[in-house]
Every structure is written in C-alpha cells, then in structure tokens.
XYZ file of C-alpha atoms in Angstrom:
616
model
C -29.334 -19.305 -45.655
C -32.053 -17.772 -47.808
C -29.357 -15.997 -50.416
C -31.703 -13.739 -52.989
C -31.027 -10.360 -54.842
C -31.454 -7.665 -51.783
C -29.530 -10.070 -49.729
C -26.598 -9.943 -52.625
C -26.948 -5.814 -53.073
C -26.760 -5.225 -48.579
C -23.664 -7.817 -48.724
C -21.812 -5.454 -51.450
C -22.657 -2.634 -50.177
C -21.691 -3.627 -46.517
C -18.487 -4.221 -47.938
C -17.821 -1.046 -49.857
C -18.082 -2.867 -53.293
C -20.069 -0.711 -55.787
C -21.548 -2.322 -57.857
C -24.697 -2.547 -60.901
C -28.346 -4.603 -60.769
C -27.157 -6.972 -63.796
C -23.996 -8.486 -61.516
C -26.065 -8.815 -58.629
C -28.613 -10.474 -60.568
C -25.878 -12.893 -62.600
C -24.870 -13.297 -59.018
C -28.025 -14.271 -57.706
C -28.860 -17.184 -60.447
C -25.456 -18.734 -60.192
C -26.597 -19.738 -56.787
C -29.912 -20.310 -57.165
C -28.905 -22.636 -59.974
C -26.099 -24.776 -58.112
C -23.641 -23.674 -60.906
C -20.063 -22.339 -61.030
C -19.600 -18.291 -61.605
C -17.101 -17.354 -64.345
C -15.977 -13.554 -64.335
C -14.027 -12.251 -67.066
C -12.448 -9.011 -67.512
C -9.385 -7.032 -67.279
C -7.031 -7.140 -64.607
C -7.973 -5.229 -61.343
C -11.354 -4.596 -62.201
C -12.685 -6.571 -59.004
C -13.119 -10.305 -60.335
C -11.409 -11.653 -57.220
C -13.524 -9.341 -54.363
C -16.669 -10.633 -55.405
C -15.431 -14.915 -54.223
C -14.728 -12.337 -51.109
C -17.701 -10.538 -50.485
C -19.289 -13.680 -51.044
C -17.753 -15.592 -48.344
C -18.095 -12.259 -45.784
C -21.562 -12.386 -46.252
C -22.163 -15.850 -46.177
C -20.151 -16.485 -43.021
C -17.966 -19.317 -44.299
C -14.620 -19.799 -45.655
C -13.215 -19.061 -48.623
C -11.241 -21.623 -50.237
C -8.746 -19.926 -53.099
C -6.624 -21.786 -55.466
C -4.698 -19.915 -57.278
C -3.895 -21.398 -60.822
C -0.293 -21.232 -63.151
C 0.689 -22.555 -65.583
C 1.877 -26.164 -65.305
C -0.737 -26.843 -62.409
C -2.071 -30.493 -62.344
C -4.231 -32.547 -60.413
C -1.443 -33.167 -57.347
C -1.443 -29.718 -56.481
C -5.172 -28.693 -57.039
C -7.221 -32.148 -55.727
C -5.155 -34.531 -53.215
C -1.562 -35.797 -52.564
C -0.635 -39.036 -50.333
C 1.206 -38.626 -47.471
C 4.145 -41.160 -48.616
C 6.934 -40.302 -45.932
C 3.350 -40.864 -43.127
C 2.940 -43.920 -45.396
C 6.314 -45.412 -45.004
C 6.345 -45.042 -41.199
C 3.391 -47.414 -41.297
C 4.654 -49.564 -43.081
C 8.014 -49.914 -40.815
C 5.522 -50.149 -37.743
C 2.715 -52.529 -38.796
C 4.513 -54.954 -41.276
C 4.822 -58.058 -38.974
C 1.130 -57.650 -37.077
C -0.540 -57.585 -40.394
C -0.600 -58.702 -44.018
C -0.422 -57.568 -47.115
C -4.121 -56.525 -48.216
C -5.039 -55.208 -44.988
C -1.567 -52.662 -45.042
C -2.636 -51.367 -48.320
C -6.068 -50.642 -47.670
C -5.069 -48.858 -44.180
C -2.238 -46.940 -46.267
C -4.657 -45.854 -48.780
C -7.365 -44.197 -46.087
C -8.190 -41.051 -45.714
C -6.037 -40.510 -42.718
C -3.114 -40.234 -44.869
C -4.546 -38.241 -47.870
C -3.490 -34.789 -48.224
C -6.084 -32.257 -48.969
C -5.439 -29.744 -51.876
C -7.964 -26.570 -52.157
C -10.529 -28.543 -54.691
C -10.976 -31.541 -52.551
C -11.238 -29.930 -49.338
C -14.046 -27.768 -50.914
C -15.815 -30.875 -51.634
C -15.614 -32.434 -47.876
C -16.017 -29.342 -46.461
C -18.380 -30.020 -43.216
C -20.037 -26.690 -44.515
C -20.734 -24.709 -47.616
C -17.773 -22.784 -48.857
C -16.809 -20.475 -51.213
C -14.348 -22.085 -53.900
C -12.390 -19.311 -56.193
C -10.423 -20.752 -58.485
C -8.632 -17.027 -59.799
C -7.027 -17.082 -63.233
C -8.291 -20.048 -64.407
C -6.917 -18.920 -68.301
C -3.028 -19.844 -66.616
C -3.777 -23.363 -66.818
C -3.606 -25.435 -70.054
C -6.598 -27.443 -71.620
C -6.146 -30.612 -70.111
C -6.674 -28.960 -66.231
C -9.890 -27.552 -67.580
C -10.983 -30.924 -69.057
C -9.894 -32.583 -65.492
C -12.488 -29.283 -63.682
C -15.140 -31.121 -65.783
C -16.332 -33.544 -63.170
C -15.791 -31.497 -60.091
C -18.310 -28.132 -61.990
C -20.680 -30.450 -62.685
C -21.383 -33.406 -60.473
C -19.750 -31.615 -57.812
C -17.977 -34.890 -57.344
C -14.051 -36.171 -57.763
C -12.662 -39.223 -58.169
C -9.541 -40.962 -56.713
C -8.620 -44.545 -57.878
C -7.459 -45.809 -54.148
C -10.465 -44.290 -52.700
C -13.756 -44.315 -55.467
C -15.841 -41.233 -56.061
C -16.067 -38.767 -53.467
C -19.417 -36.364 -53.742
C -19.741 -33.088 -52.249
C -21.578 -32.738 -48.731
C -22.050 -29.180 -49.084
C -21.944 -27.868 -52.845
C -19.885 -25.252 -52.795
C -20.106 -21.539 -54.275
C -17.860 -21.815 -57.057
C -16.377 -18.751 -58.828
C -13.604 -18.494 -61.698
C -12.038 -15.686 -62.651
C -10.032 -15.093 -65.816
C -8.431 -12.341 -67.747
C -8.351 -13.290 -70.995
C -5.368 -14.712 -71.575
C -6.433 -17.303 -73.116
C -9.736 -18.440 -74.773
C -11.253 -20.773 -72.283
C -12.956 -24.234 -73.976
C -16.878 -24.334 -74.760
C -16.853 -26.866 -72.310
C -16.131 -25.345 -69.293
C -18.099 -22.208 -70.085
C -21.326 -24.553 -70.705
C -20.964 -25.539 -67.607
C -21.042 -21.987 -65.923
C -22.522 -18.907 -65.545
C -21.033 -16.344 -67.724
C -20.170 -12.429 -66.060
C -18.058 -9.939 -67.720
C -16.703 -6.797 -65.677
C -15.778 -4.274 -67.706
C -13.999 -0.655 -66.617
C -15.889 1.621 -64.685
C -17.706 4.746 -65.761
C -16.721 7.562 -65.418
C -19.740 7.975 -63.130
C -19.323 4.907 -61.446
C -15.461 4.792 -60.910
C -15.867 8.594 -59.615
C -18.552 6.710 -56.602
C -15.804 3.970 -55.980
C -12.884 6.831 -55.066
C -15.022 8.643 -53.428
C -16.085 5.447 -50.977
C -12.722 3.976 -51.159
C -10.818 6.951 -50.703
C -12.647 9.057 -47.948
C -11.772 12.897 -47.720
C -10.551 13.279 -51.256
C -10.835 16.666 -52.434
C -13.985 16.836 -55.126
C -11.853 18.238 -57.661
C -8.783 15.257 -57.183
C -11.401 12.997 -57.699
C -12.684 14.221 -60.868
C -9.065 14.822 -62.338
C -8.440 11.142 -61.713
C -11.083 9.755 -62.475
C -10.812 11.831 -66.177
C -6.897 10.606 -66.237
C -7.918 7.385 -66.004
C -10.749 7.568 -68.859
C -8.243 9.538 -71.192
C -5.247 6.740 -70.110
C -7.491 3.916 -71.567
C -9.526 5.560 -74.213
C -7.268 7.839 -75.854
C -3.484 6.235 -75.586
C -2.227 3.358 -76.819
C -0.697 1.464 -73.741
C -0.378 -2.183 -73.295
C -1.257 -2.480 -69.626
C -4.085 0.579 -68.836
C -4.800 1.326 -65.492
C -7.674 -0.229 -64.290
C -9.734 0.255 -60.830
C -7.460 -1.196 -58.510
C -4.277 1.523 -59.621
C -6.937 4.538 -59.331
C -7.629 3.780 -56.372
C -3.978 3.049 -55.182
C -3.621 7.032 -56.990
C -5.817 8.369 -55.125
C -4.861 7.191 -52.047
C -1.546 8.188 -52.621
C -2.500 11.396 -53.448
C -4.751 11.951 -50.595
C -2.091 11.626 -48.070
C 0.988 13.500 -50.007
C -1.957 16.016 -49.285
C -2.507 16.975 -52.910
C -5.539 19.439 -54.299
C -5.010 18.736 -57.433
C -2.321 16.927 -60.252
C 0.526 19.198 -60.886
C 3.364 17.763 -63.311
C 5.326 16.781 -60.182
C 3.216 15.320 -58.396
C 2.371 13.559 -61.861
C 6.271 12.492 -62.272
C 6.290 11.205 -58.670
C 3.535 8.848 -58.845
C 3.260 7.578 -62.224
C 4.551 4.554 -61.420
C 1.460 3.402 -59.516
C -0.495 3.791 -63.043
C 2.025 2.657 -65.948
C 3.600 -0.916 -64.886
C 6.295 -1.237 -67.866
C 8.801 1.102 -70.019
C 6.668 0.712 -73.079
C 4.187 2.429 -71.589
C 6.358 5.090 -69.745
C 7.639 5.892 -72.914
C 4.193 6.443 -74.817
C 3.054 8.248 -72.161
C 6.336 10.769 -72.087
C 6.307 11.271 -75.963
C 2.643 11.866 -76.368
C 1.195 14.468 -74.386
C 3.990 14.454 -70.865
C 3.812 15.678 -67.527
C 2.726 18.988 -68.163
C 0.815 18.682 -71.188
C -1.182 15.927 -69.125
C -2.351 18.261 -66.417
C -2.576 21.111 -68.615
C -5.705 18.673 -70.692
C -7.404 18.153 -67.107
C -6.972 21.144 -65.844
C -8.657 23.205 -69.370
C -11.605 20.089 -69.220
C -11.940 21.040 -65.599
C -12.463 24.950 -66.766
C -14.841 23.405 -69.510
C -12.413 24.470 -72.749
C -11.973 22.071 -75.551
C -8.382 21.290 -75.713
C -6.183 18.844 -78.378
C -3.283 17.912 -76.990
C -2.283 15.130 -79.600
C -1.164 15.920 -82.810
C -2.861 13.313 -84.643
C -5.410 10.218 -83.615
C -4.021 6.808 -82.894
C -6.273 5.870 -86.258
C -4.523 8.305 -88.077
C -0.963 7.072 -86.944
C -2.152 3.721 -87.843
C -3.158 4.536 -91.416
C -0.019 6.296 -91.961
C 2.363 3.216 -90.594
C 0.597 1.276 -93.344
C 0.626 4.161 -96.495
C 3.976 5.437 -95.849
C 6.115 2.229 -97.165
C 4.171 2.204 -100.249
C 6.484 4.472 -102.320
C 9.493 2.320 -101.017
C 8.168 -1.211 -102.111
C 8.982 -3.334 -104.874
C 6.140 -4.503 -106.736
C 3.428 -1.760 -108.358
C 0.081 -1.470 -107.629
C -2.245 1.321 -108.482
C -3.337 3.758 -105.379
C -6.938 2.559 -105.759
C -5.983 -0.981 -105.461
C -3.792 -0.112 -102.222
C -6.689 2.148 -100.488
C -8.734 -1.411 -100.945
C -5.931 -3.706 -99.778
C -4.456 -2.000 -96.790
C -7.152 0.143 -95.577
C -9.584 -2.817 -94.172
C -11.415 -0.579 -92.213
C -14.430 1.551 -93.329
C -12.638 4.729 -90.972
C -9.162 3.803 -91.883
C -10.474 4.274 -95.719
C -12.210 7.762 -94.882
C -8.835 8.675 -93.152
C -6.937 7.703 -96.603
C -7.119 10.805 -98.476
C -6.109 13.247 -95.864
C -2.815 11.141 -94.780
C -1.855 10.891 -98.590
C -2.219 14.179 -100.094
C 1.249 14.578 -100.970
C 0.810 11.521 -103.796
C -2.716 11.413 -104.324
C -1.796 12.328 -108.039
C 0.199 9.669 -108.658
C -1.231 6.919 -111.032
C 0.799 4.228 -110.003
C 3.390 3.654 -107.463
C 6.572 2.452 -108.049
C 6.704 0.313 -104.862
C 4.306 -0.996 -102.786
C 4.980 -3.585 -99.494
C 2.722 -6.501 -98.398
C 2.295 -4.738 -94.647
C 3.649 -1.850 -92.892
C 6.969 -1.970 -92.344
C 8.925 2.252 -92.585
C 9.205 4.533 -89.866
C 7.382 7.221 -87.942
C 3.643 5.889 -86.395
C 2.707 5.030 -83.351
C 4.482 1.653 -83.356
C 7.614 2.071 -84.509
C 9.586 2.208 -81.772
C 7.415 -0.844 -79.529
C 9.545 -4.247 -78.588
C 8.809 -6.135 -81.526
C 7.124 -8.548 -78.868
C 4.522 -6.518 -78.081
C 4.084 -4.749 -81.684
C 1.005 -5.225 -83.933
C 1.303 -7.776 -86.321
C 0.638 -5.730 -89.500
C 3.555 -3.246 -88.205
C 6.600 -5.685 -88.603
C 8.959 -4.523 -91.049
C 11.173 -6.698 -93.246
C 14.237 -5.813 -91.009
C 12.441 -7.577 -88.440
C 12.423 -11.124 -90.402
C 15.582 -12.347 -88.852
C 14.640 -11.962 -85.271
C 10.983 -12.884 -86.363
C 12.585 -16.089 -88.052
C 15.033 -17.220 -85.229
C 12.395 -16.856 -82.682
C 9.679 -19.083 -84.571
C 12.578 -21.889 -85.139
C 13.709 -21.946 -81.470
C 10.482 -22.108 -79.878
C 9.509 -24.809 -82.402
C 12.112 -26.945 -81.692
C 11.809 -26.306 -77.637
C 8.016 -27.803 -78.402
C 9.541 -30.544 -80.214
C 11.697 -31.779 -76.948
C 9.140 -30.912 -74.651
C 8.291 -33.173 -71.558
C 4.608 -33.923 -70.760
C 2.652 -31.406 -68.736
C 2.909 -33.675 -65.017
C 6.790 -33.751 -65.518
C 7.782 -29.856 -66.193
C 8.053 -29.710 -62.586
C 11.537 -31.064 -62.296
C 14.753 -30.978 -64.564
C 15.968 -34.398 -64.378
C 15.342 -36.747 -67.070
C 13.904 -39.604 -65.058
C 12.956 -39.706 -61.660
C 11.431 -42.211 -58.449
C 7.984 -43.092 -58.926
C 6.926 -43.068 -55.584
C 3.544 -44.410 -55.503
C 4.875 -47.499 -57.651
C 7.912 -47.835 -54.868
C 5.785 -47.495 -52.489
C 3.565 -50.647 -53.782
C 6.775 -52.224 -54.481
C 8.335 -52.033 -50.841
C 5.992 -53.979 -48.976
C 7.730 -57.131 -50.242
C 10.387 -55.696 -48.546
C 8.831 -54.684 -45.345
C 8.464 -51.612 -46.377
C 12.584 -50.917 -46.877
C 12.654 -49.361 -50.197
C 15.687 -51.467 -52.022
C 13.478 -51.802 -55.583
C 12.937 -47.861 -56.522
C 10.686 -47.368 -59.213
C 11.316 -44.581 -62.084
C 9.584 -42.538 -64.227
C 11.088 -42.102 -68.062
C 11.162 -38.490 -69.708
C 8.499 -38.410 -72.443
C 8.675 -35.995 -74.887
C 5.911 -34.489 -76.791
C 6.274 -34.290 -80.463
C 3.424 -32.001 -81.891
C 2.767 -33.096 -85.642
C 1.381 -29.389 -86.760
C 0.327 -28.882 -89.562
C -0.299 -24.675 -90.438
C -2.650 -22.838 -92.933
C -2.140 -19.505 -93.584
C -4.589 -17.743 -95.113
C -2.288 -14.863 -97.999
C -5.981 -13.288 -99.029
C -6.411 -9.627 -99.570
C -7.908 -8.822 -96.129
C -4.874 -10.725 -94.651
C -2.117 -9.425 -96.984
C -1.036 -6.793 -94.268
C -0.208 -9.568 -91.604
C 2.230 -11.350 -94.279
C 5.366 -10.228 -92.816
C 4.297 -12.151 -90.133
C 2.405 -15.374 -91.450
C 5.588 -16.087 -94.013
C 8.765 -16.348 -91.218
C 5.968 -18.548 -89.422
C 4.936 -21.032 -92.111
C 9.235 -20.515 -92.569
C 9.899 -21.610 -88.904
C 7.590 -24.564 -88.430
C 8.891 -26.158 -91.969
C 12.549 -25.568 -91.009
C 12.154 -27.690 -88.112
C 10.089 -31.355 -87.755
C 9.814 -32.887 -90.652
C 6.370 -34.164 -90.056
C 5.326 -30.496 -89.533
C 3.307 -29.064 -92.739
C 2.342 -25.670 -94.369
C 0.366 -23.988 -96.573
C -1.457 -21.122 -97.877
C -4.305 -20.610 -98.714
C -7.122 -17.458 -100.283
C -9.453 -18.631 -103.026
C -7.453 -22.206 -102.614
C -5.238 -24.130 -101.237
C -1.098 -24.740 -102.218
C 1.057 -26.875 -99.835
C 4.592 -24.659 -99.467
C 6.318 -27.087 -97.457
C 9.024 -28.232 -99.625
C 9.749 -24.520 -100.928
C 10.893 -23.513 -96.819
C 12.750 -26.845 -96.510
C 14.962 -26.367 -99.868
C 16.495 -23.323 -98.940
C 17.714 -22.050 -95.451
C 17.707 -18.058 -97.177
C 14.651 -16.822 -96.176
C 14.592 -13.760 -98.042
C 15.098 -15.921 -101.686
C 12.171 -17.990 -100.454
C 9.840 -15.143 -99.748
C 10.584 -13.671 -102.900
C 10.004 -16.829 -104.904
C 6.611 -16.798 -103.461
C 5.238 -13.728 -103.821
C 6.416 -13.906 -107.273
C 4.579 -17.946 -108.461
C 2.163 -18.521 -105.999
C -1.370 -17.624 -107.456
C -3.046 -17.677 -104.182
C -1.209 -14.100 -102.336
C -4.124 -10.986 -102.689
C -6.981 -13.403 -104.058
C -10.850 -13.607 -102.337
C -10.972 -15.831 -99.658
C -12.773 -18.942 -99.509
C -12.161 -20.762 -96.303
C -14.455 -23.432 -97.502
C -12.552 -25.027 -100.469
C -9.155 -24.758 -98.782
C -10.335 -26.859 -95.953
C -12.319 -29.277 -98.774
C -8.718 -29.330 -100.463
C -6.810 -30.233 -97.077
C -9.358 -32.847 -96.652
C -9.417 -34.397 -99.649
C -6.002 -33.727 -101.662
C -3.616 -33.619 -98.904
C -5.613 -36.257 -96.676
C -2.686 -38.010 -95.240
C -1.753 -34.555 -93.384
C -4.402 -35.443 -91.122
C -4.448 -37.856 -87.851
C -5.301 -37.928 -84.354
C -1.830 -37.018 -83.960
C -2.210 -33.871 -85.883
C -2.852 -30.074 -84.551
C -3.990 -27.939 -87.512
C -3.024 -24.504 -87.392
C -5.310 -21.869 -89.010
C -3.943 -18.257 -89.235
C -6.712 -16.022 -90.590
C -9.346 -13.349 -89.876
C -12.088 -15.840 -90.117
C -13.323 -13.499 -93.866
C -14.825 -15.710 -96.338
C -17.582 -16.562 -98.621
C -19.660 -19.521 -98.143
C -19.242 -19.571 -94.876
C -21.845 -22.442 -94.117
C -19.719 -24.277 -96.461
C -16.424 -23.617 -94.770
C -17.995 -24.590 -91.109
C -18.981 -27.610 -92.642
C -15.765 -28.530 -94.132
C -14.152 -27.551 -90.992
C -16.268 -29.903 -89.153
C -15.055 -32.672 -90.969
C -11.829 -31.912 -90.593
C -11.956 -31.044 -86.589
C -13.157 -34.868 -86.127
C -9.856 -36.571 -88.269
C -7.144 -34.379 -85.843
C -6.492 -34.247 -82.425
C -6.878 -30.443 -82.143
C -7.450 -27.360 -84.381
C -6.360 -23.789 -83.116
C -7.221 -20.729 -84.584
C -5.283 -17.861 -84.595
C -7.361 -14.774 -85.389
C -5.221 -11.626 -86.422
C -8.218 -9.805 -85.677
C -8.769 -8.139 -82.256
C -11.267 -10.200 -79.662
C -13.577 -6.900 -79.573
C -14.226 -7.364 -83.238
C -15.589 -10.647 -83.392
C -18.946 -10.189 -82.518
C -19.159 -8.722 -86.022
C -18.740 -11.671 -87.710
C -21.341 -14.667 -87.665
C -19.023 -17.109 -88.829
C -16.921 -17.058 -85.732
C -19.502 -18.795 -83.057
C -20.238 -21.691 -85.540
C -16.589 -22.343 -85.714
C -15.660 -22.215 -82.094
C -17.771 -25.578 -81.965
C -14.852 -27.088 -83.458
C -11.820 -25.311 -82.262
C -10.152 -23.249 -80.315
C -9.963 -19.569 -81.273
C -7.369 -17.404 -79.906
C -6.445 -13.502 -80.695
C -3.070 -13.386 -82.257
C -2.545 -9.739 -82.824
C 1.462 -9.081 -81.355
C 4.194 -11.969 -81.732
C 4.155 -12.523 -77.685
C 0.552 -13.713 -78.023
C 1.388 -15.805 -81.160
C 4.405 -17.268 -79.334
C 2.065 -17.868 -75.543
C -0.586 -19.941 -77.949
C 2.380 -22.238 -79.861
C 3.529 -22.815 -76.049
C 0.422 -24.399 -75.090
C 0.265 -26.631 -78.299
C-alpha cells in the first residue's frame, strides 16, 4: 500500500481527526523511513487516535501495549506455556529422551505471545502503539533498543526472531518522565500541543454536531482562559472539551449559565486542588460573567492580580520576617530571577521601598497569602515551601530513602514474598524426574542498594529552592551510610558529616547558613564537578548515582560539560534534577550538551522530586 501525504490527510479526515500539514508530514516520513513515531504532549490531546487512524486506514490491526510501571520483558515480548509444558512432559517422557523433550518443549507451539512479539510475526503489517512509554523505567527502554531498530528480538531457547512485516510503530508519552537519548535517536520525534483557539473551535464543531455557534465559542474561550490564565495542575485538554460540549449539547444548553457551570465542572477539573482554585479565583458566576462580556466584545478583569504578581509577592512578603539582613537591592537581585518578576518588584513593595535595610530576610518563600499557599505541599512549587514545612519535608525524604534502600529488583516487585519457585529452572530440573516436580527451584530476594551520592547547587539563582535542597541533602545523609552530599556555587564543600552528627535539623541548617562560604556565591558548575573528581575521587564508582540539583546556570560552561563528561564515565548513572520548568530550557545552551551524559528531569513540586528518587 502506496502510504504518502494526501493518502495520510483523506485517512484523518475520514475519521473526523483534525488535524495540521506538519503532523501529516512527520507522519508521512516515519513511514517512509521504516522508523518508530514518538508523540509527546499533554494528556488527551490525541497521541493515542493517531496509532488508530493509522490502523483504520491501513486496514490492519492494531496491536496496543499499554505500559506501567514495573513492566518487563514477560509481559511485553513472550512467556512459556509451563503448565502446557509439564503435560508434555508427563505424556512423552518414556517414548523419548532427554534432548529431544527439551527442544520440543522449547518450540514455538508452546510460546506465549505478548503484544511486541506478536507484532514482529505478524503474517501482515501492523500497527504497534506502545502508549505511555514514560511509565516504564530505563532498563525497559534499553530492552525496546533491539526491537526499534533491527526490528528483531531475541529469545535464548529460540535465537533471533526478525520481523516479516515491519511494523508501524508509534509511542506515545506525556512527559512524565524524560525519555533516554537513546530511544529518541532511534525515532521520529512529534509534539502535539493544545489546540487553537481556531482549531479546537473546528474539532467541537465536527465532534459535537448541532452545537449552538455561540456554546461553541464560550467553550472553546473557557478552555483557553482554564489553561492560559489559572494556575491548575491538571488543565483541560481536548478530550474534556469535547466531553463538555457534548454534555452540554444534550442537557440542551444555549449557553453557560453558573448552574449549568456547577453541574458539569467535574468533566473539566479532575482533583480538589483544582476545584478549589477555580472556586476562589473568579467562581461560577464570575466565570460566565468573563465569557459572556468577551462574547459582547467588553474588556473585562475578573482577577485581582496576575498569577506573576502573586508569585512575586509569595517570595517579597517573608522578607521583613527573616533572620539574616540583606539590603532591598541585593534581595530584588536574589529572589526576583526573572527579568518580569524584577519589573513587577516595585509595584508589589511600595509599602517598604524606603527602607534601607531589612531586618529579616528568608532563603525562599515561605509566609502566607499568594497563590500557593494553601496547595498540598506535594504538588506546591519548590521555591514556596516554608520552614514549617521542614518536618514533613524531612520525614518524607528519610522514608522514601530508606524504602529505596530495601528495594527488590525491578523483575521481582511483582510479588510480596521474599523468595519464590523458579519455574523455568524447575522445569529443567524435573525431567530427571519424569517430569514430577520433587526438586523446586527458588529465586532469592535481592535488594537494591543505591550508593547516591547528591550535589546541590546553594548559588544565588538557586537560593530560593533552599528550603527544599537542605531537608534533601538532610534525608539522604541520615540514612545509608555510603550515601554522600554536598554543595556546591563557586565550589565545592562535602556536608555529609554535618547531617549525620546531629538528628536536629533545624541546628544543622542554621550552622550552615551561618560557616559555609559557598550559600549566595556565582555558580561555577565546572570546578565543583573538577573538585568531585579530583578531591573527593573515591565518591565515585560504577556503583554510584550522582545526584545534581541545580538550574543548569553557570560560567564556563564548556568547562563544566567537560568535567561532567569525565565524571558521567566513572558512575553508573548521573540524574539531573532541574528546578527550572521543562518550557524554559530551550533558553539555555548548556542543557543539550549535558543531556549527552545524563538524565535530566524537571523537579519543580516535591511529588516530581519524590517520582524521580523512585526510579533511582
């Protein structure tokens, strides 16, 4: 079948999928290439119905597996039939011997066909999706390696087994996780962003026949305003407008009214956090009354002050209750990063603008009021912990550390026990026994005992997420003693014997702030790393996963990738954790030299920090 780009754009449009030239095109060389598809984007903005327009149009089957976390090769490639196998065994073991039972047993009559394998003997070319690849952990992505591209798998009882039909391969991710240069080498890269206005106004229209014009456009605005102008953790993407609007459509509605509104919500905003920012922002009525005046063409504020501006004044506001001076110039510099968030500064402080210096001044926002004070701590910005959070922030850094110190190997988090049969060795074992299984083999519980060692980067353009980086470099050296910290800005100073002395965490956080010369200082990335590599040398193995936490801001940044480099070849792993968001890093050209080496992840709220030390 002749697949090219008017082929692509009929097949979409057959099935109602709306949709530009550049994805059809992306589309189009994927499969003229031979080479797996990997969409990214948000949740419910159609990754998943392209692997299904795909197979519509090519008139074949599509093969889905759907990926989580724990998933291994078992459950994704092949199985044996063992309880088949042991039957044969009881039937055949006088007629034949030994070698020739074995190599019947291990045939493909009793081989159990997962959704990767039985794309690859498919009698006819399929469409593979494997949806949410990011679920999975690092070593299931090395193990895709052969199969995306050779096309090709191999099983020890059976050799290499190569594809008869290559298959249309697509993998969708949300961003969960950042996936490993390797895979996305392999693949050709798509990213689905939400809708415009103009273009998510088309999709209800087609997806949602008889709509009223004006429900349309009053959605379709809602759902712009929703993800532009609030701060919610989960925004409503395609698939929940659409759900809306059918909704909507058959309650019979003309238009939102602040009932209708109340009644429904629930099909935009999936958790209470969300509810909550929605209800104390702008509400029910306020909400309609915005679409509504936009509708009639008047300008209309409904919130009192920009997200921006709540942010800036979550991180002024605790300055006059902190505990070490500093001069209001030399906070502007410090806590506003941001070239806006600086322009915002005198218009959120005019109340002490006069003032010299200030008698207290905090390493981060902490206080009340803003837009984040009353988020799960979870799901709150780093830079908005308080101090009153360090006890939970502490206790929750030690237990999950010392859950990663007793934790089994990936293949055996699928049971409880501590050791179990090991079938395929009891198996091989009971045909000296005619196939009676008296010997049973077990498996032992091994535990995996991450030697991390953590660098934590105390600069100035970091010294907002401190409340954060100090309970973690506190958690890790509470627990293994092989585990290592340190900070780091214009150099490097190892603070692991500082956490370990004292159990207080509050005495040790003061003593540090107070004799450490490297809190508030320029960064240079480049001779911290030369000083890990050099001075502190015996921190680093193959055992060894390095921990950076920093915004990737430094001079000499050739020198730091280079340093880096060095270092990335002595460990077994090195995992960045950005406190920056993922939209920002195309700013910086550091960051693309340095994912050669690691793996960078966005650690802006404690639940991401705490997902990223799970997969360690």
């Amino acid at each position: 079948m002749d697949i090219d780009v008017n082929f692509l754009r009929q097949a979409f449009v057959a099935e109602n999928y709306i949709c530009e030239d550049e994805l059809v095109i992306t589309i189009s060389l994927a499969l003229k290439l031979g080479r797996p598809l990997l969409i990214e984007g948000a949740p419910g903005v159609g990754k998943t119905e392209i692997a299904k327009v795909l197979a519509v149009a090519m008139e074949t089957e599509l093969i889905r597996l759907q990926c989580y976390e724990g998933l291994d090769e078992s459950k994704a490639l092949y199985e044996w039939n063992y309880q088949a196998q042991l039957l044969k065994i009881q039937m055949i073991r006088d007629s034949c011997g030994e070698e020739s039972v074995e190599e019947e047993l291990f045939s493909s009559r009793y081989l159990l066909e997962r959704p990767l394998l039985k794309a690859i003997r498919s009698p006819r070319r399929s469409v593979l999706l494997i949806d949410e690849i990011d679920k999975t952990d690092e070593e299931f992505e090395a193990f895709l390696f052969e199969l995306l591209s050779d096309f090709q798998v191999s099983i020890p009882e059976m050799g290499t087994i190569r594809a008869v039909h290559i298959p249309v391969v697509v993998l969708t991710s949300n961003q969960e996780r950042e996936l490993s240069d390797g895979l996305r080498r392999r693949c050709v890269y798509l990213y689905i962003d939400y809708p415009s206005p103009e273009k998510e106004t088309e999709i209800l229209q087609l997806k949602a026949p008889g709509a009223p014009d004006r429900l349309v456009w009053e959605i379709t605005t809602a759902m712009q305003y929703l993800r532009q102008e609030m701060d919610l953790e989960k925004p409503p993407s395609t698939a929940e407008a659409i759900d809306w609007t059918t909704m909507l459509v058959d309650m019979g509605c003309m238009q939102l009214t602040p009932a209708t509104v109340k009644q429904t919500l629930g099909l935009l905003l999936k958790n209470h956090h969300d509810f909550t920012v929605f209800v104390k922002s702008i509400g029910f009525e306020g909400f309609c009354t915005m679409l509504h005046k936009r509708w009639e063409g008047d300008e209309v504020i409904v919130k009192k002050d920009s997200f921006l501006e709540r942010a800036v004044k979550k991180k002024v506001q605790p300055i006059l209750r902190a505990s070490i001076k500093m001069p209001l110039k030399v906070a502007k510099t410090i806590l506003m990063a941001k070239p806006e968030e600086k322009a915002m500064f005198g218009s959120v402080c005019q109340d002490f603008l006069a003032q010299m210096e200030l008698p207290h001044a905090p390493f981060g926002g902490g206080g009340e009021g803003g837009g984040h004070a009353g988020r799960p701590l979870n799901s709150r910005e780093l830079e908005y912990t308080s101090p009153e959070d360090f006890p939970f922030l502490v206790e929750r850094i030690r237990r999950l550390i010392n859950r990663l110190e007793m934790r089994p190997s990936r293949r055996q988090q699928q049971t409880h026990r501590s050791q179990w049969i090991d079938v395929k060795r009891t198996v091989r074992r009971s045909f000296r026994f005619g196939g009676a299984m008296f010997a049973l083999c077990f498996r032992r519980l091994r535990l995996r005992r991450p030697r991390i060692v953590i660098l934590c980067d105390v600069s100035a353009s970091m010294i907002r997420h401190i409340q954060f980086t100090l309970p973690l470099l506190f958690g890790l050296s509470q627990t293994a003693e092989t585990n290592r910290a340190f900070v780091c800005a214009g150099g490097l100073e190892e603070v692991t014997e500082l956490f370990r002395q004292n159990s207080d965490f509050e005495q040790v956080r003061d003593w540090l702030l107070q004799r450490t010369t490297q809190v508030g200082r320029g960064t240079n990335l480049g001779q911290a790393f030369h000083s890990l590599r050099t001075d502190f040398s015996g921190a680093l193995s193959s055992a060894t996963c390095l921990l950076v936490v920093s915004d990737a801001e430094t001079v000499e940044p050739d020198f730091a990738i280079r340093e880096l480099g060095k270092i990335a070849s002595k460990v077994k792993k090195v995992v960045w954790l950005n406190t920056q968001s993922r939209s920002q890093w195309h700013q910086k050209e550091i960051i693309p030299a340095l994912r050669r080496f690691l793996r960078m992840e966005e650690c802006t709220t404690l639940a991401k920090a705490v997902k990223i030390l799970q997969s360690l």
